mmCIF file of C-alpha atoms and ligand atoms in Angstrom:
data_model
loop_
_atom_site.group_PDB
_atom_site.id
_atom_site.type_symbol
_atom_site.label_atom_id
_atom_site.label_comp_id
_atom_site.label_asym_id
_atom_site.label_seq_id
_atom_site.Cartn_x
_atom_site.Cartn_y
_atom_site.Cartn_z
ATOM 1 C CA UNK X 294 -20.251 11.979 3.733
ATOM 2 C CA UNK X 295 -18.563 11.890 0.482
ATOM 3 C CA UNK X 296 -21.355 14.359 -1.250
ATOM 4 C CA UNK X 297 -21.865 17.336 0.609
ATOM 5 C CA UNK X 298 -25.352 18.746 0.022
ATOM 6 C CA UNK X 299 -25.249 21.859 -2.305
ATOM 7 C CA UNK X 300 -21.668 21.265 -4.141
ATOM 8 C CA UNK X 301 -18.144 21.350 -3.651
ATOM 9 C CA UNK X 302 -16.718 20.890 -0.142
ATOM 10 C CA UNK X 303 -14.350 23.204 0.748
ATOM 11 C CA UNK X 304 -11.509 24.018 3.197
ATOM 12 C CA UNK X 305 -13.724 26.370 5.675
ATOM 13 C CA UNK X 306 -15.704 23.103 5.754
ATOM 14 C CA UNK X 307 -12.634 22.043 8.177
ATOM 15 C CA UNK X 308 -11.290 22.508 11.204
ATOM 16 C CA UNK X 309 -7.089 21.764 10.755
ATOM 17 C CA UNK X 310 -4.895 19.844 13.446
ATOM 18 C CA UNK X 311 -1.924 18.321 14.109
ATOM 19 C CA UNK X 312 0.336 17.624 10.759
ATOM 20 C CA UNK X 313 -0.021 14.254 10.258
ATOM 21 C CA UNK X 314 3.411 13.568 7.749
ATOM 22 C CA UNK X 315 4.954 15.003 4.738
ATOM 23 C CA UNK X 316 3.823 13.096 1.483
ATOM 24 C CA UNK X 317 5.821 13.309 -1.701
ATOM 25 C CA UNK X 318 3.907 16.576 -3.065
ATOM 26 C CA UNK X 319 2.218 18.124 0.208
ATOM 27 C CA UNK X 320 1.956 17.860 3.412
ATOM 28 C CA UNK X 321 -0.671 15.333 5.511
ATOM 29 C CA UNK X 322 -2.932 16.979 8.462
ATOM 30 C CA UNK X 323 -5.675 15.946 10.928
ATOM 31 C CA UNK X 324 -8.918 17.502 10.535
ATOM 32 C CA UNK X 325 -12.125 17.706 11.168
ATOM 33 C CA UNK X 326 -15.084 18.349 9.091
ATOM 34 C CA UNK X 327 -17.370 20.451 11.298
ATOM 35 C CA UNK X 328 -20.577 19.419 10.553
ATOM 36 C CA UNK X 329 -21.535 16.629 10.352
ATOM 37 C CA UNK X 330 -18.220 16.693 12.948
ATOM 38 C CA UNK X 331 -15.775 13.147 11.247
ATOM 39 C CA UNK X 332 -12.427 13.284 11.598
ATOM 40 C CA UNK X 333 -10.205 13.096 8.789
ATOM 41 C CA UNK X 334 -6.528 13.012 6.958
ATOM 42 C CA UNK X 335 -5.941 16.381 4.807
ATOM 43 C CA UNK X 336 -3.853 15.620 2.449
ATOM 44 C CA UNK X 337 -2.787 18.807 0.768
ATOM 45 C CA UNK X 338 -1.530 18.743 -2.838
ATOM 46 C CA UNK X 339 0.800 21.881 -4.624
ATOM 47 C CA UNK X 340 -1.136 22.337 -8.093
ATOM 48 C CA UNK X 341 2.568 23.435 -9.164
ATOM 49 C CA UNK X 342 4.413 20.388 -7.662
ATOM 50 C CA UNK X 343 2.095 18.143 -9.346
ATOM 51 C CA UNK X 344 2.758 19.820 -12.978
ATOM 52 C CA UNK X 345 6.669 19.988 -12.478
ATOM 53 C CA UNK X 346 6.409 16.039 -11.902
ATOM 54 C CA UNK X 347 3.853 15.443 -14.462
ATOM 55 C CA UNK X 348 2.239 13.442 -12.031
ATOM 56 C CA UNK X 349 -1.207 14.943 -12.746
ATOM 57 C CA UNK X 350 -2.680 12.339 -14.700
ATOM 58 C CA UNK X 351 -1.313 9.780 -11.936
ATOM 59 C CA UNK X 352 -3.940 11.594 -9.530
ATOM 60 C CA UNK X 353 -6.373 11.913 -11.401
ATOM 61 C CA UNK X 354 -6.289 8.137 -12.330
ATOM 62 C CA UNK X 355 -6.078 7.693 -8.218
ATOM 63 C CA UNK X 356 -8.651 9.524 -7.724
ATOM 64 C CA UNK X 357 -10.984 7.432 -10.337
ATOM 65 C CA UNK X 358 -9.885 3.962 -9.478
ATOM 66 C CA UNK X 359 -9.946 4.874 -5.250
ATOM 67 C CA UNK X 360 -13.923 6.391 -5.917
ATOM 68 C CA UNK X 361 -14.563 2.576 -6.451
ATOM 69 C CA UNK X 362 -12.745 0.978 -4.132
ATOM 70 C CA UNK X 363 -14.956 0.388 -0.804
ATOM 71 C CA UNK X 364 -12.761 -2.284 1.691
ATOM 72 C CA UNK X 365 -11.784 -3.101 5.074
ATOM 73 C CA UNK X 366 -8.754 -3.069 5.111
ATOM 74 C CA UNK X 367 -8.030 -0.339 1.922
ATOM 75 C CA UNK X 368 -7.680 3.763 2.862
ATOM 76 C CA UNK X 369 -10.713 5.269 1.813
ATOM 77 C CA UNK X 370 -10.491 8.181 -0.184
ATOM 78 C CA UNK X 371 -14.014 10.030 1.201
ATOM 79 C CA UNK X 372 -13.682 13.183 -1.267
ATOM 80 C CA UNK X 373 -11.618 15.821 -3.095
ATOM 81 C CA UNK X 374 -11.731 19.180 -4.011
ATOM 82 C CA UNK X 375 -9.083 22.272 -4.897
ATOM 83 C CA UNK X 376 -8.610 26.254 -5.094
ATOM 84 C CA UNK X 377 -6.282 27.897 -7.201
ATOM 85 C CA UNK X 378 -3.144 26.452 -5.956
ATOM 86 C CA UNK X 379 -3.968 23.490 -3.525
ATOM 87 C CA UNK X 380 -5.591 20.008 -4.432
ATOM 88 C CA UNK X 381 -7.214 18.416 -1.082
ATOM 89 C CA UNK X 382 -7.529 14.919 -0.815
ATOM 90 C CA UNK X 383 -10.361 14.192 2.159
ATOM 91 C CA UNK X 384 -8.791 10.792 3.405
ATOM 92 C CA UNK X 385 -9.580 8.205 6.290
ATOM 93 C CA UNK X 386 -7.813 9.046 9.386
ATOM 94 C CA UNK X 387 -5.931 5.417 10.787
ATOM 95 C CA UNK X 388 -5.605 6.170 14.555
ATOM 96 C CA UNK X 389 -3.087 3.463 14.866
ATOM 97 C CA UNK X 390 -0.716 5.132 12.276
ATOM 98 C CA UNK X 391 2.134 4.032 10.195
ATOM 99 C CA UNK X 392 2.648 0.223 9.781
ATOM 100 C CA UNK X 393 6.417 0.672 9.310
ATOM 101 C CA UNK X 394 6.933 2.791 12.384
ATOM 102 C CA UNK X 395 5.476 0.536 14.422
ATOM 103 C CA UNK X 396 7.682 -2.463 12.748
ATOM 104 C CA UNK X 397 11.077 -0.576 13.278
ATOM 105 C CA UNK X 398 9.906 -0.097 16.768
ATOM 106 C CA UNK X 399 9.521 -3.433 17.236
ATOM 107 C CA UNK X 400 12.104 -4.470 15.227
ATOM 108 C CA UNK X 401 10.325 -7.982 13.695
ATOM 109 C CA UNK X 402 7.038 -9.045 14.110
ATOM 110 C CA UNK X 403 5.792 -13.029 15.434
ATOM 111 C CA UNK X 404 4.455 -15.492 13.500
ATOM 112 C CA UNK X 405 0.506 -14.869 14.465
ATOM 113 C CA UNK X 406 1.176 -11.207 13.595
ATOM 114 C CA UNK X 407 2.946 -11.852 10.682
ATOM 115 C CA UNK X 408 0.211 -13.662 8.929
ATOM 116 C CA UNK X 409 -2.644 -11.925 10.292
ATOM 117 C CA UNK X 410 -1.360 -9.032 8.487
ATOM 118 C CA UNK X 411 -0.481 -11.021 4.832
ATOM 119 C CA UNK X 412 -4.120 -12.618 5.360
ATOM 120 C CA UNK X 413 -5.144 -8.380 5.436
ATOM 121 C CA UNK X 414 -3.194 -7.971 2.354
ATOM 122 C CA UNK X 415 -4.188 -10.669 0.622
ATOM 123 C CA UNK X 416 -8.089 -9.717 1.049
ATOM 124 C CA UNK X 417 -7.825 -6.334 -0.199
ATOM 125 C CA UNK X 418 -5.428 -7.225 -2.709
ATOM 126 C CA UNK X 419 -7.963 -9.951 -3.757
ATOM 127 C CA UNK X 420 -10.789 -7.482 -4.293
ATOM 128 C CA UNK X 421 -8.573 -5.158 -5.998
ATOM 129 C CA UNK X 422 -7.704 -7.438 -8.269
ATOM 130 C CA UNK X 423 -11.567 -8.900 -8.760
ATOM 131 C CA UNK X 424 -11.790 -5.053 -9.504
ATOM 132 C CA UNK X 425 -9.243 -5.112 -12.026
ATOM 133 C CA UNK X 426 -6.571 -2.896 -10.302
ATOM 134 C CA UNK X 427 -2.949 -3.542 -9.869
ATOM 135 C CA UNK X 428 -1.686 -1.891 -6.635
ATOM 136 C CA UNK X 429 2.063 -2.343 -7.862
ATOM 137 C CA UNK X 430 3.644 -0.486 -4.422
ATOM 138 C CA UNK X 431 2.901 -2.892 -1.744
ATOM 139 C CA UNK X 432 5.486 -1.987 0.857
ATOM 140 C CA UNK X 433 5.444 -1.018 4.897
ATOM 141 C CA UNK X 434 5.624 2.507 4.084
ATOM 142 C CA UNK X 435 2.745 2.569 2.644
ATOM 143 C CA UNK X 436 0.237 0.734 4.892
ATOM 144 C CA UNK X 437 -1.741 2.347 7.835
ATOM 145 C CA UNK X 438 -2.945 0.421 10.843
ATOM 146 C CA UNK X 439 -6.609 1.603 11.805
ATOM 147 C CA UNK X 440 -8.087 1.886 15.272
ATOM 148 C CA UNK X 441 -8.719 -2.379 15.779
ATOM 149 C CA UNK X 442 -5.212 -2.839 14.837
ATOM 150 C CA UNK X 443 -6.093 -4.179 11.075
ATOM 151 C CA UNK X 444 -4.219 -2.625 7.993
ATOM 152 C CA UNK X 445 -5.259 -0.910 5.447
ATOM 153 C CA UNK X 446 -3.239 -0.281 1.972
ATOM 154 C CA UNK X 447 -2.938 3.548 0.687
ATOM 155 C CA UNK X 448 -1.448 5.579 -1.849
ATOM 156 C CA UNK X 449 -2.455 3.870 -4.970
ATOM 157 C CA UNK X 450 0.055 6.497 -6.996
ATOM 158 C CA UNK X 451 1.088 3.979 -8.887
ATOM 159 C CA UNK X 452 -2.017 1.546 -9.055
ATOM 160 C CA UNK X 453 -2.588 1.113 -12.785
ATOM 161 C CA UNK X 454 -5.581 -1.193 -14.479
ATOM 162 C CA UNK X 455 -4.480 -4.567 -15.376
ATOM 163 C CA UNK X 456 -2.152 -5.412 -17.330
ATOM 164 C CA UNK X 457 -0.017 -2.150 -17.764
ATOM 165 C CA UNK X 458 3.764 -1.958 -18.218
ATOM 166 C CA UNK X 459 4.002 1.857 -17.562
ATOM 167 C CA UNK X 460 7.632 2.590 -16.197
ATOM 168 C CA UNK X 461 7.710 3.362 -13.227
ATOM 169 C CA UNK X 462 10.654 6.041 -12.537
ATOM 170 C CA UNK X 463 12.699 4.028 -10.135
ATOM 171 C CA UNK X 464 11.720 6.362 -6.875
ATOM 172 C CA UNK X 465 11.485 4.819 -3.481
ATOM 173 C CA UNK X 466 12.415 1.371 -3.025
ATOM 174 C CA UNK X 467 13.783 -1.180 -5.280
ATOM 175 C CA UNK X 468 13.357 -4.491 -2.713
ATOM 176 C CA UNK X 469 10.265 -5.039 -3.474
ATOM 177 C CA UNK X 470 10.133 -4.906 -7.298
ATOM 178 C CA UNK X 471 9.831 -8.518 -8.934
ATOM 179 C CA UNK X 472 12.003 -9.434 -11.606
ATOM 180 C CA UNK X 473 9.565 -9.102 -14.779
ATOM 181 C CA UNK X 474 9.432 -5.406 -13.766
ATOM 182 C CA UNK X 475 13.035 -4.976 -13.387
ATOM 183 C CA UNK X 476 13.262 -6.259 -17.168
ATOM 184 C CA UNK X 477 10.310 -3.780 -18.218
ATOM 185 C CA UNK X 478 8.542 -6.719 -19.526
ATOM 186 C CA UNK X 479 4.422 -5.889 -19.463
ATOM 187 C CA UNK X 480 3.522 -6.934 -15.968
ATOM 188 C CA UNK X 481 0.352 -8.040 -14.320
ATOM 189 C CA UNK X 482 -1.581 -8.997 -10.392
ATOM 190 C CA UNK X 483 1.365 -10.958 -10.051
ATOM 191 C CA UNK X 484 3.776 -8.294 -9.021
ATOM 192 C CA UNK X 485 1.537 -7.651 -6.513
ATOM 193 C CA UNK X 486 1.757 -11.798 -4.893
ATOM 194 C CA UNK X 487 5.545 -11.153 -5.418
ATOM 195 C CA UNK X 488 5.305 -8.050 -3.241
ATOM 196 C CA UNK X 489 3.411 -9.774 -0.488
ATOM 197 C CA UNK X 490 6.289 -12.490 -0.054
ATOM 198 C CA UNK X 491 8.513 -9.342 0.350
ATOM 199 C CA UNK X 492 6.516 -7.938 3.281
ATOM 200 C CA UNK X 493 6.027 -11.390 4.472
ATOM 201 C CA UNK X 494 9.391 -11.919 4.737
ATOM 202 C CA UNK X 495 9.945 -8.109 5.855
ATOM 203 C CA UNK X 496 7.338 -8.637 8.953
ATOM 204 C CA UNK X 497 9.308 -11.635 10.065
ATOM 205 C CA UNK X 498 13.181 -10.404 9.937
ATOM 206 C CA UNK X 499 12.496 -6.701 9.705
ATOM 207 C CA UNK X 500 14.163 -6.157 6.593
ATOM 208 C CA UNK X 501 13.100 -6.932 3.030
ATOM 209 C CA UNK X 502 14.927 -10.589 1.485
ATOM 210 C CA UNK X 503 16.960 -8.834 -1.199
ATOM 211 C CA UNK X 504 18.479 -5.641 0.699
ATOM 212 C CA UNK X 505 21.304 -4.780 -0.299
ATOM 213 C CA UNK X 506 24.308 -1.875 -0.033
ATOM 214 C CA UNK X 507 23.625 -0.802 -4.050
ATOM 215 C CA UNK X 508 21.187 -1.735 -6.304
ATOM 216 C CA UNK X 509 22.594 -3.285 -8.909
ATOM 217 C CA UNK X 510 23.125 -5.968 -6.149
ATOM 218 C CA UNK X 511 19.465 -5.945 -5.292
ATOM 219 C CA UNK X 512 18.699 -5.958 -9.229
ATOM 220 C CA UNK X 513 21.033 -9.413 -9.243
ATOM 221 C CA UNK X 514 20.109 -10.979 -6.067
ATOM 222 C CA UNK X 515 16.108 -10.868 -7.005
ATOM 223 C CA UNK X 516 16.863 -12.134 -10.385
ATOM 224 C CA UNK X 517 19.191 -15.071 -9.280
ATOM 225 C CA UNK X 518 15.949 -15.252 -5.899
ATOM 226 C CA UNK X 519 19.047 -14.816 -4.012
ATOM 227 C CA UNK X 520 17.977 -14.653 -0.506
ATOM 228 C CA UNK X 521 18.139 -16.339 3.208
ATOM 229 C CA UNK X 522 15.778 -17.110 5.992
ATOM 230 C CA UNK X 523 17.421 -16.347 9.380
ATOM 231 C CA UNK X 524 17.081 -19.683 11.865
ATOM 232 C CA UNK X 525 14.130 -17.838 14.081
ATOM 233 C CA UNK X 526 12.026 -18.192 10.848
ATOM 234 C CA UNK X 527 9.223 -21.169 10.961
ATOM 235 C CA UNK X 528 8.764 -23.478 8.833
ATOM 236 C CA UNK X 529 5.395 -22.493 7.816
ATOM 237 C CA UNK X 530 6.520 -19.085 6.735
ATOM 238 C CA UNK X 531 9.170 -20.266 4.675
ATOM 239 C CA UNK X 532 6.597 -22.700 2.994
ATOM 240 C CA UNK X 533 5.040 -19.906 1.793
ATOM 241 C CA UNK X 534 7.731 -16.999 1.110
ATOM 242 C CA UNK X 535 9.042 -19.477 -1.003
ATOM 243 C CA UNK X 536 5.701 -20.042 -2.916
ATOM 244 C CA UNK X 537 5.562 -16.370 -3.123
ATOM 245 C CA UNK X 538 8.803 -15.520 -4.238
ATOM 246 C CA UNK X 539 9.160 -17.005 -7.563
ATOM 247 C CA UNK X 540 10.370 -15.804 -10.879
ATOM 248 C CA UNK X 541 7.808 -17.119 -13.129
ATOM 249 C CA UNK X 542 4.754 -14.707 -12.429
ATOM 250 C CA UNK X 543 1.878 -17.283 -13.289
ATOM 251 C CA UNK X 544 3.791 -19.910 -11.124
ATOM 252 C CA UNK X 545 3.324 -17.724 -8.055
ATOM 253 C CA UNK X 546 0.949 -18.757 -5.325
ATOM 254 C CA UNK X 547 -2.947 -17.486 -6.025
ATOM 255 C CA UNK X 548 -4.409 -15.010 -3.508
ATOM 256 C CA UNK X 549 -7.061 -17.561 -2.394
ATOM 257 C CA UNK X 550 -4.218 -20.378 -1.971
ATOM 258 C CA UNK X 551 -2.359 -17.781 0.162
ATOM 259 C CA UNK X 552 -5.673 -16.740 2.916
ATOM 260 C CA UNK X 553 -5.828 -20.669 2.706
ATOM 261 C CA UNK X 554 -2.346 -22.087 3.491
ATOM 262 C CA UNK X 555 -1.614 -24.005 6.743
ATOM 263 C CA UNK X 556 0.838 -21.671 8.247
ATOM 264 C CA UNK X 557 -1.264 -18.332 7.676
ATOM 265 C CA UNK X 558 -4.678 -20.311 8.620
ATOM 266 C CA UNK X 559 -3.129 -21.907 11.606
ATOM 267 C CA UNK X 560 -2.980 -18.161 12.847
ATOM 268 C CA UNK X 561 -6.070 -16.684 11.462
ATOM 269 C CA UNK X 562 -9.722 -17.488 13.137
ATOM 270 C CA UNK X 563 -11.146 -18.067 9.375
ATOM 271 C CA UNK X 564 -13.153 -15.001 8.254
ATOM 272 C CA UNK X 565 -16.912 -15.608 9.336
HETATM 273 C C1 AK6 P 112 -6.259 6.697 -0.086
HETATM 274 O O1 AK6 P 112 -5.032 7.249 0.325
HETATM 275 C C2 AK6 P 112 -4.356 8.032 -0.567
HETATM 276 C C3 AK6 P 112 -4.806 8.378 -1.848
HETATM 277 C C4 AK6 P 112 -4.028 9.195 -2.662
HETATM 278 C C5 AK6 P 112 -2.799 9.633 -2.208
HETATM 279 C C6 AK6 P 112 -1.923 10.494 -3.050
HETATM 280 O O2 AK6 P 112 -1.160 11.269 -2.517
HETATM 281 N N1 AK6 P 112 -2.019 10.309 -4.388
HETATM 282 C C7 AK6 P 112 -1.273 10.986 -5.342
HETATM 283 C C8 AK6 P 112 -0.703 12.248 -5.104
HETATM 284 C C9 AK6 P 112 0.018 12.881 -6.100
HETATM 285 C C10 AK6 P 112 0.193 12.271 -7.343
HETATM 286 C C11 AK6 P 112 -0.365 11.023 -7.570
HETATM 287 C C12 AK6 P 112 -1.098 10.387 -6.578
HETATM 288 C C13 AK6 P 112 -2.318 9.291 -0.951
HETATM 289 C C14 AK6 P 112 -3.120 8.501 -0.123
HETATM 290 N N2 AK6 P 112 -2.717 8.083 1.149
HETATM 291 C C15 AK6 P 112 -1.673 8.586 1.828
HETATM 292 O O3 AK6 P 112 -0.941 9.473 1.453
HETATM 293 C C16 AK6 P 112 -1.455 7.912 3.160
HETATM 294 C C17 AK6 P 112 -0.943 8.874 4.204
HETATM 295 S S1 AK6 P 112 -1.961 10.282 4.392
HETATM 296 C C18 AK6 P 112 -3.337 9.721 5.312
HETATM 297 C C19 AK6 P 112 -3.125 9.273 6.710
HETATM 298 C C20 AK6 P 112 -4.170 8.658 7.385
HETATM 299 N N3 AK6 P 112 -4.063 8.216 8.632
HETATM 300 C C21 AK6 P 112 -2.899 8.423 9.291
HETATM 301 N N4 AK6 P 112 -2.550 8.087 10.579
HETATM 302 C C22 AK6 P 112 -1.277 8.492 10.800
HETATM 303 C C23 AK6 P 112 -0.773 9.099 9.666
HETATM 304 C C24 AK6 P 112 -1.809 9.065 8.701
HETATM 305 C C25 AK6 P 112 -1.915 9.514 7.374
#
């Protein structure tokens, strides 16, 4: 379904529900493609808000690096295709919806939740990285939760092929950038390891480590690894936050060391 015989899809191809969300440059809807009948995201992109952010390229890039990408527990991106003023991205539809909803609702999450998800991360991550990609925005906000409950990373805006050091403009959250890219220095997979401790730690107390009223106080408290685990938090998962959250990029714990530690196994069936 992501070639349509005899060209281009196009919008007639759908039938449009329910808005879904707003993105950053459109807006998000369900739909259906009519035949064969699959259900789908619609993620509808202003040609014009795209060229006023000069964000263009950053799509286009997307679009290349998520045609390769084929994973469990990543979005797919089935297709694209535009008119004169709209880009449409044909995205997988996660029934379950929005990972961070569903973690303010329940304020924190338990231990066997907690690492089933960072084992989820950690195998796409894995395989994007065996794939040479750089995700760079891990965060709640931008993970889905499909119709068995798994996750699945999206919006690779800022995914970049390894190593880059392209600034990113400082939109969206700061708490989960690691302290090589707060100094600009050329970054690499690493920042993405860093970024799981931050969710780990952000499934477990609800709130990222470093949060803070003002950033130059989140800036300081992730460079001094100024942080706290409330009492509630196990051993285990401190074990490995604190393996994940360290300064020294190369020193961080490996992907494969992570899916294998004793606190994340001890709540994981290993994979088959
Ligand atoms: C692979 O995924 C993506 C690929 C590309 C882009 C994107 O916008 N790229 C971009 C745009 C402009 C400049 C540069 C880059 C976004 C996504 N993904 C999402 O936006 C997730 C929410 S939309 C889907 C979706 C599904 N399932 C749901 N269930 C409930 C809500 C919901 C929402």
């Amino acid at each position: 379904y992501t070639h349509k015989k005899g060209g281009k899809f196009s919008l007639k191809d759908f039938d449009i529900g329910r808005p879904l969300g707003k993105g950053k440059f459109g807006s998000v809807y369900l739909a259906r493609h009519k035949n064969p009948e699959y259900i789908v995201a619609l993620k509808i992109l202003f040609k014009s808000q795209l060229q006023n952010a000069t964000v263009e390229h950053q799509l286009l890039r997307e679009i290349e690096i998520q045609g390769h990408l084929r994973h469990p527990h990543i979005l797919r991106m089935y297709t694209y295709f535009w008119d004169e003023k709209k880009i449409y991205l044909v995205l997988e539809y996660a029934e379950k919806g929005e990972l961070y909803k569903t973690l303010q609702s329940q304020s924190r999450f338990s231990d066997k939740t907690s690492a089933l998800y960072i084992y989820q991360m950690a195998d796409a991550l894995q395989y994007c990285h065996t794939k040479n990609v750089i995700h760079r925005d891990i965060k709640p906000e931008n993970i889905l939760i499909g119709s068995d409950g798994e996750l699945k990373i999206s919006d690779f805006g800022w995914s970049v092929h390894a190593p880059g050091n392209k600034r990113r403009t400082m939109c969206g959250t700061l708490d989960y950038l690691p302290p090589e890219m707060i100094n600009g220095h050329s970054h690499s997979k690493h920042v993405d390891i860093w970024a799981l401790g931050i969710l780990c730690y952000e499934f477990l107390v609800g709130k990222p480590p470093f949060e803070s009223e003002d950033s130059a106080k989140t800036y300081d408290a992730i460079k001094k690894l100024r942080y706290y685990f409330p009492d509630y938090v196990s051993g285990g998962a401190r074990d490995l936050i604190s393996k994940l959250l360290v300064l020294e990029p190369t020193q961080r714990l490996p992907l494969d060391k992570l899916m294998d530690h004793f606190w994340v196994k001890g709540h994981v069936e290993a994979k088959k």
